[in-house]
PDB file of C-alpha atoms in Angstrom:
ATOM      1  CA  UNK X   1     -21.806  16.065   3.002  1.00  0.00           C
ATOM      2  CA  UNK X   2     -19.257  14.225   0.721  1.00  0.00           C
ATOM      3  CA  UNK X   3     -18.071  10.574   1.151  1.00  0.00           C
ATOM      4  CA  UNK X   4     -14.490   8.988  -0.243  1.00  0.00           C
ATOM      5  CA  UNK X   5     -13.385   5.693   0.336  1.00  0.00           C
ATOM      6  CA  UNK X   6     -10.165   3.581  -1.325  1.00  0.00           C
ATOM      7  CA  UNK X   7      -8.822   0.093  -0.793  1.00  0.00           C
ATOM      8  CA  UNK X   8      -5.894  -1.127   0.756  1.00  0.00           C
ATOM      9  CA  UNK X   9      -3.415  -3.536  -0.287  1.00  0.00           C
ATOM     10  CA  UNK X  10      -1.481  -6.420  -0.590  1.00  0.00           C
ATOM     11  CA  UNK X  11       1.361  -6.525  -2.571  1.00  0.00           C
ATOM     12  CA  UNK X  12       2.643  -9.511  -3.847  1.00  0.00           C
ATOM     13  CA  UNK X  13       5.293  -9.052  -5.776  1.00  0.00           C
ATOM     14  CA  UNK X  14       7.523  -6.095  -6.799  1.00  0.00           C
ATOM     15  CA  UNK X  15       7.194  -4.126  -3.819  1.00  0.00           C
ATOM     16  CA  UNK X  16      10.527  -1.310  -3.218  1.00  0.00           C
ATOM     17  CA  UNK X  17      11.114  -1.816  -7.218  1.00  0.00           C
ATOM     18  CA  UNK X  18       8.113   1.217  -7.800  1.00  0.00           C
ATOM     19  CA  UNK X  19      10.812   3.737  -6.537  1.00  0.00           C
ATOM     20  CA  UNK X  20      12.270   6.373  -9.429  1.00  0.00           C
ATOM     21  CA  UNK X  21      15.123   5.185 -10.703  1.00  0.00           C
ATOM     22  CA  UNK X  22      15.165   2.030  -9.622  1.00  0.00           C
ATOM     23  CA  UNK X  23      11.855   0.855 -11.794  1.00  0.00           C
ATOM     24  CA  UNK X  24      14.352   2.184 -14.489  1.00  0.00           C
ATOM     25  CA  UNK X  25      17.711   0.393 -14.018  1.00  0.00           C
ATOM     26  CA  UNK X  26      16.962  -3.214 -13.572  1.00  0.00           C
ATOM     27  CA  UNK X  27      17.260  -5.166 -16.196  1.00  0.00           C
ATOM     28  CA  UNK X  28      13.927  -5.740 -17.200  1.00  0.00           C
ATOM     29  CA  UNK X  29      11.483  -2.773 -16.567  1.00  0.00           C
ATOM     30  CA  UNK X  30      10.803  -3.297 -12.789  1.00  0.00           C
ATOM     31  CA  UNK X  31       7.406  -4.361 -12.803  1.00  0.00           C
ATOM     32  CA  UNK X  32       5.428  -5.300  -9.378  1.00  0.00           C
ATOM     33  CA  UNK X  33       1.385  -7.400  -8.759  1.00  0.00           C
ATOM     34  CA  UNK X  34      -0.577  -6.170  -5.771  1.00  0.00           C
ATOM     35  CA  UNK X  35      -4.498  -7.115  -4.835  1.00  0.00           C
ATOM     36  CA  UNK X  36      -6.820  -3.914  -3.689  1.00  0.00           C
ATOM     37  CA  UNK X  37      -8.230  -4.922  -0.042  1.00  0.00           C
ATOM     38  CA  UNK X  38     -11.736  -4.333   1.239  1.00  0.00           C
ATOM     39  CA  UNK X  39     -10.357  -3.273   3.983  1.00  0.00           C
ATOM     40  CA  UNK X  40     -10.793   1.290   2.793  1.00  0.00           C
ATOM     41  CA  UNK X  41      -9.776   4.241   4.408  1.00  0.00           C
ATOM     42  CA  UNK X  42     -13.115   6.715   4.868  1.00  0.00           C
ATOM     43  CA  UNK X  43     -13.242  10.047   4.340  1.00  0.00           C
ATOM     44  CA  UNK X  44     -15.850  12.222   5.229  1.00  0.00           C
ATOM     45  CA  UNK X  45     -16.154  16.192   4.517  1.00  0.00           C
ATOM     46  CA  UNK X  46     -18.940  18.854   5.478  1.00  0.00           C
ATOM     47  CA  UNK X  47     -18.697  22.554   5.611  1.00  0.00           C
ATOM     48  CA  UNK X  48     -19.102  24.760   8.294  1.00  0.00           C
ATOM     49  CA  UNK X  49     -20.060  27.675   9.981  1.00  0.00           C
ATOM     50  CA  UNK X  50     -17.253  29.803  11.226  1.00  0.00           C
ATOM     51  CA  UNK X  51     -13.690  30.098   9.452  1.00  0.00           C
ATOM     52  CA  UNK X  52     -12.433  26.674  10.803  1.00  0.00           C
ATOM     53  CA  UNK X  53     -10.866  24.006   9.607  1.00  0.00           C
ATOM     54  CA  UNK X  54     -10.903  20.408  11.742  1.00  0.00           C
ATOM     55  CA  UNK X  55      -9.142  17.529  10.883  1.00  0.00           C
ATOM     56  CA  UNK X  56     -10.387  14.571  12.805  1.00  0.00           C
ATOM     57  CA  UNK X  57      -8.986  11.398  12.985  1.00  0.00           C
ATOM     58  CA  UNK X  58     -11.759   8.808  14.084  1.00  0.00           C
ATOM     59  CA  UNK X  59      -9.351   5.500  14.734  1.00  0.00           C
ATOM     60  CA  UNK X  60      -6.163   7.422  16.172  1.00  0.00           C
ATOM     61  CA  UNK X  61      -8.145   9.484  18.399  1.00  0.00           C
ATOM     62  CA  UNK X  62      -6.923  12.833  17.326  1.00  0.00           C
ATOM     63  CA  UNK X  63      -8.501  16.130  16.001  1.00  0.00           C
ATOM     64  CA  UNK X  64      -7.236  19.237  14.804  1.00  0.00           C
ATOM     65  CA  UNK X  65      -8.452  22.384  14.464  1.00  0.00           C
ATOM     66  CA  UNK X  66      -6.663  25.583  12.863  1.00  0.00           C
ATOM     67  CA  UNK X  67      -8.609  28.756  11.088  1.00  0.00           C
ATOM     68  CA  UNK X  68      -8.969  27.875   7.594  1.00  0.00           C
ATOM     69  CA  UNK X  69      -6.362  30.411   6.252  1.00  0.00           C
ATOM     70  CA  UNK X  70      -3.443  29.496   8.372  1.00  0.00           C
ATOM     71  CA  UNK X  71      -2.625  25.938   7.974  1.00  0.00           C
ATOM     72  CA  UNK X  72      -1.542  23.231  10.358  1.00  0.00           C
ATOM     73  CA  UNK X  73       1.305  20.591   9.626  1.00  0.00           C
ATOM     74  CA  UNK X  74       1.948  18.921  12.872  1.00  0.00           C
ATOM     75  CA  UNK X  75      -0.405  16.488  13.664  1.00  0.00           C
ATOM     76  CA  UNK X  76      -2.475  15.024  11.040  1.00  0.00           C
ATOM     77  CA  UNK X  77      -0.229  16.373   8.898  1.00  0.00           C
ATOM     78  CA  UNK X  78      -1.260  14.186   4.815  1.00  0.00           C
ATOM     79  CA  UNK X  79      -4.704  15.632   5.684  1.00  0.00           C
ATOM     80  CA  UNK X  80      -3.708  19.125   6.428  1.00  0.00           C
ATOM     81  CA  UNK X  81      -0.994  19.309   3.521  1.00  0.00           C
ATOM     82  CA  UNK X  82      -3.915  18.114   1.234  1.00  0.00           C
ATOM     83  CA  UNK X  83      -6.029  20.181   2.471  1.00  0.00           C
ATOM     84  CA  UNK X  84      -4.069  23.396   1.740  1.00  0.00           C
ATOM     85  CA  UNK X  85      -2.856  21.895  -1.926  1.00  0.00           C
ATOM     86  CA  UNK X  86      -6.595  21.646  -2.945  1.00  0.00           C
ATOM     87  CA  UNK X  87      -9.048  22.700  -0.919  1.00  0.00           C
ATOM     88  CA  UNK X  88      -7.283  26.482   0.514  1.00  0.00           C
ATOM     89  CA  UNK X  89      -8.447  28.929   2.535  1.00  0.00           C
ATOM     90  CA  UNK X  90     -11.761  26.546   2.645  1.00  0.00           C
ATOM     91  CA  UNK X  91     -14.013  26.177   5.996  1.00  0.00           C
ATOM     92  CA  UNK X  92     -14.984  22.600   6.651  1.00  0.00           C
ATOM     93  CA  UNK X  93     -14.775  19.813   9.093  1.00  0.00           C
ATOM     94  CA  UNK X  94     -12.897  16.085   7.474  1.00  0.00           C
ATOM     95  CA  UNK X  95     -12.885  12.755   9.546  1.00  0.00           C
ATOM     96  CA  UNK X  96     -10.887  10.738   8.457  1.00  0.00           C
ATOM     97  CA  UNK X  97     -10.814   6.528   9.179  1.00  0.00           C
ATOM     98  CA  UNK X  98      -8.436   4.138   8.668  1.00  0.00           C
ATOM     99  CA  UNK X  99      -9.592   0.089   8.952  1.00  0.00           C
ATOM    100  CA  UNK X 100      -6.226  -1.669   8.506  1.00  0.00           C
ATOM    101  CA  UNK X 101      -3.350  -1.525  11.745  1.00  0.00           C
ATOM    102  CA  UNK X 102      -1.328   1.058  11.764  1.00  0.00           C
ATOM    103  CA  UNK X 103       2.184   0.448   9.514  1.00  0.00           C
ATOM    104  CA  UNK X 104       0.808  -2.584   8.978  1.00  0.00           C
ATOM    105  CA  UNK X 105       2.464  -2.619   5.459  1.00  0.00           C
ATOM    106  CA  UNK X 106      -1.132  -2.584   3.258  1.00  0.00           C
ATOM    107  CA  UNK X 107      -0.806   1.089   1.652  1.00  0.00           C
ATOM    108  CA  UNK X 108      -3.002   2.112   4.236  1.00  0.00           C
ATOM    109  CA  UNK X 109      -1.033   6.195   4.401  1.00  0.00           C
ATOM    110  CA  UNK X 110      -1.649   5.864   0.542  1.00  0.00           C
ATOM    111  CA  UNK X 111      -5.366   4.648   0.964  1.00  0.00           C
ATOM    112  CA  UNK X 112      -5.929   7.511   2.979  1.00  0.00           C
ATOM    113  CA  UNK X 113      -4.197  10.126   0.868  1.00  0.00           C
ATOM    114  CA  UNK X 114      -6.324   8.568  -1.932  1.00  0.00           C
ATOM    115  CA  UNK X 115      -9.664   9.179  -0.098  1.00  0.00           C
ATOM    116  CA  UNK X 116      -8.820  12.105   1.514  1.00  0.00           C
ATOM    117  CA  UNK X 117      -7.331  13.784  -2.144  1.00  0.00           C
ATOM    118  CA  UNK X 118     -10.935  12.461  -3.924  1.00  0.00           C
ATOM    119  CA  UNK X 119     -12.885  13.638  -1.485  1.00  0.00           C
ATOM    120  CA  UNK X 120     -11.533  16.734  -1.716  1.00  0.00           C
ATOM    121  CA  UNK X 121     -11.582  17.248  -5.161  1.00  0.00           C
ATOM    122  CA  UNK X 122     -14.870  16.563  -5.177  1.00  0.00           C
ATOM    123  CA  UNK X 123     -15.667  18.700  -2.550  1.00  0.00           C
ATOM    124  CA  UNK X 124     -13.983  21.307  -4.792  1.00  0.00           C
ATOM    125  CA  UNK X 125     -16.373  20.835  -7.700  1.00  0.00           C
ATOM    126  CA  UNK X 126     -13.193  19.258 -10.037  1.00  0.00           C
ATOM    127  CA  UNK X 127     -12.992  15.801 -11.709  1.00  0.00           C
ATOM    128  CA  UNK X 128     -10.815  13.270 -10.947  1.00  0.00           C
ATOM    129  CA  UNK X 129      -8.095  12.711 -13.979  1.00  0.00           C
ATOM    130  CA  UNK X 130      -6.808   9.030 -12.756  1.00  0.00           C
ATOM    131  CA  UNK X 131      -3.729   9.656 -13.882  1.00  0.00           C
ATOM    132  CA  UNK X 132      -2.191  13.190 -12.698  1.00  0.00           C
ATOM    133  CA  UNK X 133      -4.452  13.025  -9.443  1.00  0.00           C
ATOM    134  CA  UNK X 134      -2.309  10.071  -9.303  1.00  0.00           C
ATOM    135  CA  UNK X 135       1.119  11.890  -9.275  1.00  0.00           C
ATOM    136  CA  UNK X 136      -0.253  15.001  -7.133  1.00  0.00           C
ATOM    137  CA  UNK X 137      -0.943  12.473  -4.610  1.00  0.00           C
ATOM    138  CA  UNK X 138       2.365  10.917  -4.822  1.00  0.00           C
ATOM    139  CA  UNK X 139       4.145  14.521  -4.609  1.00  0.00           C
ATOM    140  CA  UNK X 140       2.457  15.447  -1.591  1.00  0.00           C
ATOM    141  CA  UNK X 141       2.812  12.442   0.557  1.00  0.00           C
ATOM    142  CA  UNK X 142       6.327  12.009  -1.172  1.00  0.00           C
ATOM    143  CA  UNK X 143       6.957  15.679   0.053  1.00  0.00           C
ATOM    144  CA  UNK X 144       5.275  14.457   3.918  1.00  0.00           C
ATOM    145  CA  UNK X 145       7.641  12.082   4.263  1.00  0.00           C
ATOM    146  CA  UNK X 146      10.866  13.579   3.142  1.00  0.00           C
ATOM    147  CA  UNK X 147      12.203   9.715   1.632  1.00  0.00           C
ATOM    148  CA  UNK X 148      11.029   8.368  -1.714  1.00  0.00           C
ATOM    149  CA  UNK X 149       7.986   6.303  -2.438  1.00  0.00           C
ATOM    150  CA  UNK X 150       6.740   4.460  -4.924  1.00  0.00           C
ATOM    151  CA  UNK X 151       3.801   4.443  -7.712  1.00  0.00           C
ATOM    152  CA  UNK X 152       2.590   1.272  -6.013  1.00  0.00           C
ATOM    153  CA  UNK X 153       0.027   1.962  -3.773  1.00  0.00           C
ATOM    154  CA  UNK X 154      -2.038   4.540  -5.522  1.00  0.00           C
ATOM    155  CA  UNK X 155      -3.001   2.156  -8.110  1.00  0.00           C
ATOM    156  CA  UNK X 156      -5.147  -0.330  -6.110  1.00  0.00           C
ATOM    157  CA  UNK X 157      -6.487   2.913  -3.995  1.00  0.00           C
ATOM    158  CA  UNK X 158      -7.991   4.520  -7.789  1.00  0.00           C
ATOM    159  CA  UNK X 159      -8.537   1.444  -9.290  1.00  0.00           C
ATOM    160  CA  UNK X 160      -9.342  -1.606  -7.037  1.00  0.00           C
ATOM    161  CA  UNK X 161      -9.015  -4.873  -8.233  1.00  0.00           C
ATOM    162  CA  UNK X 162      -5.833  -6.845  -9.136  1.00  0.00           C
ATOM    163  CA  UNK X 163      -2.748  -5.516 -11.305  1.00  0.00           C
ATOM    164  CA  UNK X 164       0.564  -5.271 -12.359  1.00  0.00           C
ATOM    165  CA  UNK X 165       2.513  -2.888 -13.262  1.00  0.00           C
ATOM    166  CA  UNK X 166       5.318  -2.345 -15.086  1.00  0.00           C
ATOM    167  CA  UNK X 167       7.745   0.630 -15.862  1.00  0.00           C
ATOM    168  CA  UNK X 168       8.098   1.671 -19.537  1.00  0.00           C
ATOM    169  CA  UNK X 169       9.218   4.638 -21.126  1.00  0.00           C
ATOM    170  CA  UNK X 170       6.013   6.414 -21.073  1.00  0.00           C
ATOM    171  CA  UNK X 171       4.948   5.765 -17.528  1.00  0.00           C
ATOM    172  CA  UNK X 172       3.684   3.260 -15.676  1.00  0.00           C
ATOM    173  CA  UNK X 173       1.279   0.334 -17.567  1.00  0.00           C
ATOM    174  CA  UNK X 174      -1.201  -1.282 -15.780  1.00  0.00           C
ATOM    175  CA  UNK X 175      -2.416  -4.831 -16.671  1.00  0.00           C
ATOM    176  CA  UNK X 176      -5.638  -5.987 -14.850  1.00  0.00           C
ATOM    177  CA  UNK X 177      -5.968  -9.207 -13.608  1.00  0.00           C
ATOM    178  CA  UNK X 178     -10.790  -9.437 -12.960  1.00  0.00           C
ATOM    179  CA  UNK X 179     -10.192 -13.382 -13.643  1.00  0.00           C
ATOM    180  CA  UNK X 180      -8.094 -13.620 -10.508  1.00  0.00           C
ATOM    181  CA  UNK X 181      -9.733 -12.583  -7.666  1.00  0.00           C
ATOM    182  CA  UNK X 182     -11.858 -15.459  -6.844  1.00  0.00           C
ATOM    183  CA  UNK X 183      -9.473 -17.353  -6.476  1.00  0.00           C
ATOM    184  CA  UNK X 184      -7.088 -15.372  -4.456  1.00  0.00           C
ATOM    185  CA  UNK X 185     -10.229 -15.132  -2.239  1.00  0.00           C
ATOM    186  CA  UNK X 186     -10.439 -18.551  -1.821  1.00  0.00           C
ATOM    187  CA  UNK X 187      -5.957 -18.956  -1.011  1.00  0.00           C
ATOM    188  CA  UNK X 188      -4.841 -15.926   0.365  1.00  0.00           C
ATOM    189  CA  UNK X 189      -4.583 -15.284   3.993  1.00  0.00           C
ATOM    190  CA  UNK X 190      -3.325 -11.708   6.006  1.00  0.00           C
ATOM    191  CA  UNK X 191      -1.717 -12.183   9.540  1.00  0.00           C
ATOM    192  CA  UNK X 192      -0.659  -9.076  11.038  1.00  0.00           C
ATOM    193  CA  UNK X 193       2.553  -9.443  13.311  1.00  0.00           C
ATOM    194  CA  UNK X 194       1.360  -6.603  15.268  1.00  0.00           C
ATOM    195  CA  UNK X 195       5.136  -5.731  14.945  1.00  0.00           C
ATOM    196  CA  UNK X 196       5.034  -1.698  13.326  1.00  0.00           C
ATOM    197  CA  UNK X 197       7.206  -1.411  10.533  1.00  0.00           C
ATOM    198  CA  UNK X 198       8.877   2.072   8.741  1.00  0.00           C
ATOM    199  CA  UNK X 199       8.107   1.586   4.989  1.00  0.00           C
ATOM    200  CA  UNK X 200      10.039   4.675   4.743  1.00  0.00           C
ATOM    201  CA  UNK X 201      13.484   3.813   6.145  1.00  0.00           C
ATOM    202  CA  UNK X 202      13.406   0.961   5.097  1.00  0.00           C
ATOM    203  CA  UNK X 203      12.825   0.871   1.532  1.00  0.00           C
ATOM    204  CA  UNK X 204      15.257   4.403   1.802  1.00  0.00           C
ATOM    205  CA  UNK X 205      18.161   2.152   2.887  1.00  0.00           C
ATOM    206  CA  UNK X 206      17.625  -0.035   0.169  1.00  0.00           C
ATOM    207  CA  UNK X 207      17.230   2.632  -2.532  1.00  0.00           C
ATOM    208  CA  UNK X 208      20.008   4.129  -0.715  1.00  0.00           C
ATOM    209  CA  UNK X 209      22.532   1.246  -1.215  1.00  0.00           C
ATOM    210  CA  UNK X 210      21.344  -0.023  -4.683  1.00  0.00           C
ATOM    211  CA  UNK X 211      21.949   4.000  -6.419  1.00  0.00           C
ATOM    212  CA  UNK X 212      25.901   3.554  -4.061  1.00  0.00           C
ATOM    213  CA  UNK X 213      26.531   0.268  -6.024  1.00  0.00           C
ATOM    214  CA  UNK X 214      26.212  -1.945  -3.598  1.00  0.00           C
ATOM    215  CA  UNK X 215      26.268  -5.477  -6.412  1.00  0.00           C
ATOM    216  CA  UNK X 216      24.004  -7.501  -3.848  1.00  0.00           C
ATOM    217  CA  UNK X 217      21.604  -5.562  -3.535  1.00  0.00           C
ATOM    218  CA  UNK X 218      21.552  -4.717  -7.123  1.00  0.00           C
ATOM    219  CA  UNK X 219      21.185  -8.698  -7.903  1.00  0.00           C
ATOM    220  CA  UNK X 220      18.573  -9.298  -5.395  1.00  0.00           C
ATOM    221  CA  UNK X 221      16.480  -6.814  -6.891  1.00  0.00           C
ATOM    222  CA  UNK X 222      16.896  -8.149 -10.202  1.00  0.00           C
ATOM    223  CA  UNK X 223      15.717 -11.888  -8.079  1.00  0.00           C
ATOM    224  CA  UNK X 224      12.573  -9.484  -7.269  1.00  0.00           C
ATOM    225  CA  UNK X 225      11.984  -8.446 -10.404  1.00  0.00           C
ATOM    226  CA  UNK X 226      12.043 -11.829 -12.159  1.00  0.00           C
ATOM    227  CA  UNK X 227       9.551 -13.339  -8.885  1.00  0.00           C
ATOM    228  CA  UNK X 228       7.699 -10.476  -9.497  1.00  0.00           C
ATOM    229  CA  UNK X 229       7.659 -11.484 -13.721  1.00  0.00           C
ATOM    230  CA  UNK X 230       6.776 -14.835 -12.973  1.00  0.00           C
ATOM    231  CA  UNK X 231       3.686 -13.444 -10.554  1.00  0.00           C
ATOM    232  CA  UNK X 232       2.466 -12.261 -13.310  1.00  0.00           C
ATOM    233  CA  UNK X 233       2.749 -15.020 -15.563  1.00  0.00           C
ATOM    234  CA  UNK X 234       1.047 -17.208 -12.947  1.00  0.00           C
ATOM    235  CA  UNK X 235      -1.336 -15.327 -12.109  1.00  0.00           C
ATOM    236  CA  UNK X 236      -2.455 -14.381 -16.070  1.00  0.00           C
ATOM    237  CA  UNK X 237      -3.215 -18.417 -16.059  1.00  0.00           C
ATOM    238  CA  UNK X 238      -4.438 -18.752 -12.465  1.00  0.00           C
ATOM    239  CA  UNK X 239      -2.439 -21.371 -11.197  1.00  0.00           C
ATOM    240  CA  UNK X 240      -2.011 -20.727  -6.948  1.00  0.00           C
ATOM    241  CA  UNK X 241       0.705 -23.474  -7.346  1.00  0.00           C
ATOM    242  CA  UNK X 242       2.941 -21.405  -9.548  1.00  0.00           C
ATOM    243  CA  UNK X 243       1.483 -17.606  -8.063  1.00  0.00           C
ATOM    244  CA  UNK X 244       3.050 -19.545  -4.298  1.00  0.00           C
ATOM    245  CA  UNK X 245       6.388 -20.795  -6.045  1.00  0.00           C
ATOM    246  CA  UNK X 246       7.027 -17.040  -7.203  1.00  0.00           C
ATOM    247  CA  UNK X 247       6.294 -15.466  -3.702  1.00  0.00           C
ATOM    248  CA  UNK X 248       8.119 -17.804  -1.822  1.00  0.00           C
ATOM    249  CA  UNK X 249      11.553 -16.730  -4.140  1.00  0.00           C
ATOM    250  CA  UNK X 250      10.377 -13.248  -4.010  1.00  0.00           C
ATOM    251  CA  UNK X 251      10.215 -13.178  -0.144  1.00  0.00           C
ATOM    252  CA  UNK X 252      13.769 -14.694  -0.237  1.00  0.00           C
ATOM    253  CA  UNK X 253      15.532 -12.637  -2.635  1.00  0.00           C
ATOM    254  CA  UNK X 254      13.820  -9.417  -0.536  1.00  0.00           C
ATOM    255  CA  UNK X 255      14.982 -10.949   2.974  1.00  0.00           C
ATOM    256  CA  UNK X 256      18.872 -10.728   1.824  1.00  0.00           C
ATOM    257  CA  UNK X 257      18.334  -6.679   1.227  1.00  0.00           C
ATOM    258  CA  UNK X 258      19.145  -6.113   4.352  1.00  0.00           C
ATOM    259  CA  UNK X 259      18.939  -6.608   8.262  1.00  0.00           C
ATOM    260  CA  UNK X 260      15.829  -4.973   8.758  1.00  0.00           C
ATOM    261  CA  UNK X 261      12.910  -6.996   6.464  1.00  0.00           C
ATOM    262  CA  UNK X 262      12.769  -9.320   8.557  1.00  0.00           C
ATOM    263  CA  UNK X 263      13.062 -10.395  11.879  1.00  0.00           C
ATOM    264  CA  UNK X 264      12.162 -13.541  14.482  1.00  0.00           C
ATOM    265  CA  UNK X 265       8.848 -12.611  15.101  1.00  0.00           C
ATOM    266  CA  UNK X 266       8.476 -12.294  10.887  1.00  0.00           C
ATOM    267  CA  UNK X 267      10.336 -15.716  10.744  1.00  0.00           C
ATOM    268  CA  UNK X 268       8.502 -17.801  13.751  1.00  0.00           C
ATOM    269  CA  UNK X 269       4.801 -16.573  11.840  1.00  0.00           C
ATOM    270  CA  UNK X 270       5.930 -17.363   8.423  1.00  0.00           C
ATOM    271  CA  UNK X 271       7.000 -21.185  10.051  1.00  0.00           C
ATOM    272  CA  UNK X 272       3.903 -21.699  11.833  1.00  0.00           C
ATOM    273  CA  UNK X 273       1.803 -21.419   8.722  1.00  0.00           C
ATOM    274  CA  UNK X 274       4.183 -23.170   6.167  1.00  0.00           C
ATOM    275  CA  UNK X 275       3.905 -26.059   8.819  1.00  0.00           C
ATOM    276  CA  UNK X 276       0.172 -25.831   8.776  1.00  0.00           C
ATOM    277  CA  UNK X 277       0.043 -26.097   5.388  1.00  0.00           C
ATOM    278  CA  UNK X 278       0.767 -22.656   3.753  1.00  0.00           C
ATOM    279  CA  UNK X 279       2.401 -23.065   0.307  1.00  0.00           C
ATOM    280  CA  UNK X 280       4.006 -19.093   0.764  1.00  0.00           C
ATOM    281  CA  UNK X 281       4.536 -16.288   2.827  1.00  0.00           C
ATOM    282  CA  UNK X 282       6.453 -13.134   2.557  1.00  0.00           C
ATOM    283  CA  UNK X 283       5.809  -9.804   4.577  1.00  0.00           C
ATOM    284  CA  UNK X 284       3.601  -7.003   3.277  1.00  0.00           C
ATOM    285  CA  UNK X 285       5.259  -3.782   2.159  1.00  0.00           C
ATOM    286  CA  UNK X 286       9.082  -2.863   2.912  1.00  0.00           C
ATOM    287  CA  UNK X 287       9.034  -6.198   5.575  1.00  0.00           C
ATOM    288  CA  UNK X 288      10.684  -5.723  10.224  1.00  0.00           C
ATOM    289  CA  UNK X 289       6.777  -6.147  10.561  1.00  0.00           C
ATOM    290  CA  UNK X 290       2.980  -5.066   9.602  1.00  0.00           C
ATOM    291  CA  UNK X 291       1.584  -7.815   7.989  1.00  0.00           C
ATOM    292  CA  UNK X 292       2.418 -11.101   6.395  1.00  0.00           C
ATOM    293  CA  UNK X 293       0.726 -12.088   3.079  1.00  0.00           C
ATOM    294  CA  UNK X 294       0.404 -16.167   2.571  1.00  0.00           C
ATOM    295  CA  UNK X 295      -1.187 -18.682  -0.292  1.00  0.00           C
ATOM    296  CA  UNK X 296      -2.601 -21.555   0.918  1.00  0.00           C
ATOM    297  CA  UNK X 297      -5.298 -24.313  -0.500  1.00  0.00           C
ATOM    298  CA  UNK X 298      -8.526 -23.509   1.777  1.00  0.00           C
ATOM    299  CA  UNK X 299      -8.597 -27.049   3.004  1.00  0.00           C
ATOM    300  CA  UNK X 300      -5.572 -25.865   4.814  1.00  0.00           C
ATOM    301  CA  UNK X 301      -6.678 -22.185   6.035  1.00  0.00           C
ATOM    302  CA  UNK X 302      -8.742 -23.171   9.375  1.00  0.00           C
ATOM    303  CA  UNK X 303      -5.004 -25.084  10.555  1.00  0.00           C
ATOM    304  CA  UNK X 304      -3.049 -22.219   9.028  1.00  0.00           C
ATOM    305  CA  UNK X 305      -5.315 -19.624  10.938  1.00  0.00           C
ATOM    306  CA  UNK X 306      -5.389 -21.223  14.906  1.00  0.00           C
ATOM    307  CA  UNK X 307      -1.242 -21.826  14.059  1.00  0.00           C
ATOM    308  CA  UNK X 308      -0.789 -18.581  13.452  1.00  0.00           C
ATOM    309  CA  UNK X 309      -2.651 -17.603  15.616  1.00  0.00           C
ATOM    310  CA  UNK X 310      -0.775 -19.587  18.260  1.00  0.00           C
ATOM    311  CA  UNK X 311       2.320 -18.270  17.232  1.00  0.00           C
ATOM    312  CA  UNK X 312       1.479 -14.654  18.456  1.00  0.00           C
ATOM    313  CA  UNK X 313      -0.278 -13.702  14.927  1.00  0.00           C
ATOM    314  CA  UNK X 314      -3.689 -12.050  14.439  1.00  0.00           C
ATOM    315  CA  UNK X 315      -5.716 -12.809  11.265  1.00  0.00           C
ATOM    316  CA  UNK X 316      -7.071 -10.073   8.985  1.00  0.00           C
ATOM    317  CA  UNK X 317     -10.066 -10.161   7.307  1.00  0.00           C
ATOM    318  CA  UNK X 318      -9.876  -9.126   4.279  1.00  0.00           C
ATOM    319  CA  UNK X 319     -12.018  -9.615   0.287  1.00  0.00           C
ATOM    320  CA  UNK X 320     -10.257  -8.796  -3.055  1.00  0.00           C
ATOM    321  CA  UNK X 321     -11.770  -5.581  -3.480  1.00  0.00           C
ATOM    322  CA  UNK X 322     -12.720  -4.869  -7.524  1.00  0.00           C
ATOM    323  CA  UNK X 323     -13.437  -0.984  -6.984  1.00  0.00           C
ATOM    324  CA  UNK X 324     -10.924   1.828  -6.545  1.00  0.00           C
ATOM    325  CA  UNK X 325     -11.739   5.150  -5.227  1.00  0.00           C
ATOM    326  CA  UNK X 326     -15.663   5.889  -4.543  1.00  0.00           C
ATOM    327  CA  UNK X 327     -17.120   9.183  -3.624  1.00  0.00           C
ATOM    328  CA  UNK X 328     -20.693   9.847  -2.847  1.00  0.00           C
ATOM    329  CA  UNK X 329     -22.555  12.641  -1.300  1.00  0.00           C
ATOM    330  CA  UNK X 330     -24.292  11.750   2.168  1.00  0.00           C
TER     331      UNK X 330
END
């Protein structure tokens, strides 16, 4: 049996800018800053003696079984398409488990895709080459969703840690920030709004309007990009107050992109957190629900946690995860 795990992530700044071709159409190269979380996707694979493939979602309590030579895409389609692409016609049992809330905005589906892809690649005896592996997994998920996907979620899932991703003419440049792990562990909080979001549709509305030449959307996206560069500089300096200013400015620009980005629950939770002492906060992912990331000095955390819980949110325990994809025999 093989076991693979991959971390989820928080996007501190620059989400949506990682979608092609937007990443190349801004005033400066598209920049995204994110943090890997130890809330991991977990995948286990073992062989079978019959000619079946059994896919089992442990957290969603879904089982799909089909002949190994007749792929099934109706339920658990991401897993079945990866099986078909990487290990076709091989009987197996593949179990998947996510440790983040459904549609949380924490890159859960991409972490699952990386963990499943990594497990299947190791199962076939192949080595994982990070760059083409990233592109392959993103392409599979994009084809499944039928809408543009960004590249940022796959990097923390593969590499772990805190990183800045910049779109260059020669590909995505990754700059790691290992010195910031302790600072973010001490100052970052996650709140589940307990509202699901649809990142694909939210992002597609923004992409469509950007490409249609909507000047308002283009101005907002360039402001978000400037905030991502400011976040990168703040992390390089280890300055949480500057990081919070970048986070606040990013959210102010993002909430103007489309009506679906924010709502009454999101605004109420952010207001409660800031009244209790949070320096800044924003919705993770494309918005509309999911999780909220907050930055606050450690002495304010207890008050903030109480305030957001009273306002209808739920605290999500986590730590910065320095490790990316891990595949081990069991």
